[in-house]
PDB file of C-alpha atoms in Angstrom:
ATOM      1  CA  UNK A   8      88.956  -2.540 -34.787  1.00 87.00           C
ATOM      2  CA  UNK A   9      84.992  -2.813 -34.569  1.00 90.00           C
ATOM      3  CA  UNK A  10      83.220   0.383 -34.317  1.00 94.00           C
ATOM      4  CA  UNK A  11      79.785  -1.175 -34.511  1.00 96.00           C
ATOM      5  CA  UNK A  12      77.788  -3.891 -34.966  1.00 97.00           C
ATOM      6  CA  UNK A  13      73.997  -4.753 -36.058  1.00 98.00           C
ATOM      7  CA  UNK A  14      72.216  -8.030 -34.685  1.00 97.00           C
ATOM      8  CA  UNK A  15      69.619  -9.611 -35.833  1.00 95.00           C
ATOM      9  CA  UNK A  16      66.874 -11.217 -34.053  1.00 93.00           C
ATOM     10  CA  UNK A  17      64.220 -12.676 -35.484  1.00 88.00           C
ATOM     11  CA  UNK A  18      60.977 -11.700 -33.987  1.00 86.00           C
ATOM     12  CA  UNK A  19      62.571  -9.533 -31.595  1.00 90.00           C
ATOM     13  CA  UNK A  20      63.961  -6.963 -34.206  1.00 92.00           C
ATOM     14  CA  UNK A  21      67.497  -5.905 -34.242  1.00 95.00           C
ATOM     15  CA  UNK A  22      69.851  -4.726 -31.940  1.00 98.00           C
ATOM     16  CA  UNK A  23      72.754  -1.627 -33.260  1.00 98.00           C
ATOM     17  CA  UNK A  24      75.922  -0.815 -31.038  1.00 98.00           C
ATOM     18  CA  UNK A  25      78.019   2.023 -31.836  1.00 97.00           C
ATOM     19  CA  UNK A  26      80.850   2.687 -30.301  1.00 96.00           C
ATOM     20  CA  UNK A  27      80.666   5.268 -27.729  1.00 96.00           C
ATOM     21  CA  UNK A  28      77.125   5.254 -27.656  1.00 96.00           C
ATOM     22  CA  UNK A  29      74.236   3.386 -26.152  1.00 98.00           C
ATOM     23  CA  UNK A  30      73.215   0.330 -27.710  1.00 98.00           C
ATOM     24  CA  UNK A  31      69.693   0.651 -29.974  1.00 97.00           C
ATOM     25  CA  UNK A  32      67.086  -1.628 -30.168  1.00 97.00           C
ATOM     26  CA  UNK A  33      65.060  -1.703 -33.305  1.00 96.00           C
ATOM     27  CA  UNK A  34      61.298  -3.612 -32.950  1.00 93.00           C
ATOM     28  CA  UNK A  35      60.492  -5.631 -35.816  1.00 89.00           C
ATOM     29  CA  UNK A  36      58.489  -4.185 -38.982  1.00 79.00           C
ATOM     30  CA  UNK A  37      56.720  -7.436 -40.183  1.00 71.00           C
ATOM     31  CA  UNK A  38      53.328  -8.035 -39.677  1.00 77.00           C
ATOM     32  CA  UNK A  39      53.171 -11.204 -40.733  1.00 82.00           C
ATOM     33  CA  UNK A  40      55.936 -13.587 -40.930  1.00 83.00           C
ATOM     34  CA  UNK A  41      55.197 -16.416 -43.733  1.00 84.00           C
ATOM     35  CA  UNK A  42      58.925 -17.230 -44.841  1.00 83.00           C
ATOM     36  CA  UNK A  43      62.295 -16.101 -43.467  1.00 87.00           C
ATOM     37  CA  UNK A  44      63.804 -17.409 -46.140  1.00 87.00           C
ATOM     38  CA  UNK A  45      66.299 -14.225 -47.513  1.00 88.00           C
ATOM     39  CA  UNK A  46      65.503 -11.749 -44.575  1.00 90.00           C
ATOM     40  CA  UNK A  47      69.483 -11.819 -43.566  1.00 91.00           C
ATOM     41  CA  UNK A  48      70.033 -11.241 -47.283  1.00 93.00           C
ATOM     42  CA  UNK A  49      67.752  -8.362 -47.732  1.00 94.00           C
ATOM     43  CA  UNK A  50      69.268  -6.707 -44.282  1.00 95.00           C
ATOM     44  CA  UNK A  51      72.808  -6.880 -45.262  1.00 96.00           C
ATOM     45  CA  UNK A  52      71.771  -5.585 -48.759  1.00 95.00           C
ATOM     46  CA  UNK A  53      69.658  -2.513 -47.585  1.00 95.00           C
ATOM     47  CA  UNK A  54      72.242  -1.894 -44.887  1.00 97.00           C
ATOM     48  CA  UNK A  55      74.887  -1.475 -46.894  1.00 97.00           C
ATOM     49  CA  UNK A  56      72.882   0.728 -50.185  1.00 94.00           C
ATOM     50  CA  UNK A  57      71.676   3.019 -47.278  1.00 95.00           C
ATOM     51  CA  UNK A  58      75.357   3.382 -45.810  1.00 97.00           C
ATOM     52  CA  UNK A  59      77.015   4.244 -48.881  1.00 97.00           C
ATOM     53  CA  UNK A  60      74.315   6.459 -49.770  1.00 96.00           C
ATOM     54  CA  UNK A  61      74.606   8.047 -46.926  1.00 97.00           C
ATOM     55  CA  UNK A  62      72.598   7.250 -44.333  1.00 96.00           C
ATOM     56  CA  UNK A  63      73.165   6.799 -40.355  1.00 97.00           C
ATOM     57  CA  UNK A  64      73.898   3.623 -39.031  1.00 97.00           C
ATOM     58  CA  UNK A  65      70.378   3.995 -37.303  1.00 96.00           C
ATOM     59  CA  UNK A  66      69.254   4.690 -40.697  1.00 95.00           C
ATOM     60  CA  UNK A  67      70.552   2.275 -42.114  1.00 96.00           C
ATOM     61  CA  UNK A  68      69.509  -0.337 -39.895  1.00 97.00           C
ATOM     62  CA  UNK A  69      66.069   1.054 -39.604  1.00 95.00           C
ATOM     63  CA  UNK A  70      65.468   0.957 -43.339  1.00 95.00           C
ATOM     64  CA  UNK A  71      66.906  -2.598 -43.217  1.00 95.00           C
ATOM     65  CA  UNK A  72      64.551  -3.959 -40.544  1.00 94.00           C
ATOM     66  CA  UNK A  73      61.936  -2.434 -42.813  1.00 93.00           C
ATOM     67  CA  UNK A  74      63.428  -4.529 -45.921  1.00 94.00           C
ATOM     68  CA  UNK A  75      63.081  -7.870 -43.678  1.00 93.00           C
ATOM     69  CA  UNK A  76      59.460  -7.257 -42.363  1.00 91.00           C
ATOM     70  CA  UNK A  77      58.555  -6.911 -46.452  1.00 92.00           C
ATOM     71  CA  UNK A  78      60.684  -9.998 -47.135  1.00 92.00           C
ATOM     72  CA  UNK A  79      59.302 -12.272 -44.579  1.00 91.00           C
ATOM     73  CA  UNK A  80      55.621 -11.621 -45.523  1.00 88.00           C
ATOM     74  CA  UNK A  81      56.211 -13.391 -48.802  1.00 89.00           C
ATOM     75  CA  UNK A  82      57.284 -17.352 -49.556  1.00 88.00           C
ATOM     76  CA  UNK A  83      60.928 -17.950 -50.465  1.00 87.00           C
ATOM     77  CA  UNK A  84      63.450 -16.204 -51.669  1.00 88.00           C
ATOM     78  CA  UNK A  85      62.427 -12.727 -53.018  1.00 89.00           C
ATOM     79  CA  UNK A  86      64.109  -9.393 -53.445  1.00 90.00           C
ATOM     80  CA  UNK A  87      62.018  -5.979 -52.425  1.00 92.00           C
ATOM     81  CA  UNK A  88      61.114  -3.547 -54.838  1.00 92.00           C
ATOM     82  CA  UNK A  89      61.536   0.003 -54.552  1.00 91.00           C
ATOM     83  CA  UNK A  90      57.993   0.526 -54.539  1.00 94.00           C
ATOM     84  CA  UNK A  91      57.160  -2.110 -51.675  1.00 93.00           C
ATOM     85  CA  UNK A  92      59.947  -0.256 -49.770  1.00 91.00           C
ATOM     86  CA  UNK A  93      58.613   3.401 -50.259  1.00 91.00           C
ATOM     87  CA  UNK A  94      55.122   2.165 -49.703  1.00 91.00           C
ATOM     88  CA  UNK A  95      55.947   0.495 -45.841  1.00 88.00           C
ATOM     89  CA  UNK A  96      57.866   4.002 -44.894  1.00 87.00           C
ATOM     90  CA  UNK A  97      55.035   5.829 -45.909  1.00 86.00           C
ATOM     91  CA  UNK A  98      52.649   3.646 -43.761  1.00 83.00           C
ATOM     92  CA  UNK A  99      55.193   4.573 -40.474  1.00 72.00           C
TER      93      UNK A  99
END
């Protein structure tokens, strides 16, 4: 059985239902989009390392969408550094 599940939407951000609670929508993070090339990959990576160290699902998906607006403002296929990562929270 499903208890929740995290869309993706481009340029629209991401969407996170939980069961029993009221779905969440997330706004995009990038600021410029040059390449969407690995953005899926860096969300379901960052997802998942924030779950099982253990963040929220809103968390998680927040950190994510933050992972994908790094990823997108770069050509091809790239991963994100920790640094790159810390440095967009900190500018929140």
């Amino acid at each position: 059985e499903l208890d929740s599940l995290l869309i993706t939407m481009s340029e629209r951000g991401m969407r996170l239902f939980e069961k029993g609670k009221k779905p969440i929508s997330i706004k995009t993070k990038a600021k410029e989009v040059f390449d969407v090339t690995g953005a899926g990959d860096a969300v379901i990576s960052v997802f998942t390392l924030a779950l099982t160290s253990g963040a929220t699902k809103q968390q998680a998906a927040d950190l994510a969408n933050t992972a994908a607006g790094i990823v997108v403002g770069k050509l091809g296929a790239v991963a994100v550094t920790r640094q790159e990562l810390v440095a967009a929270l900190k500018e929140l």
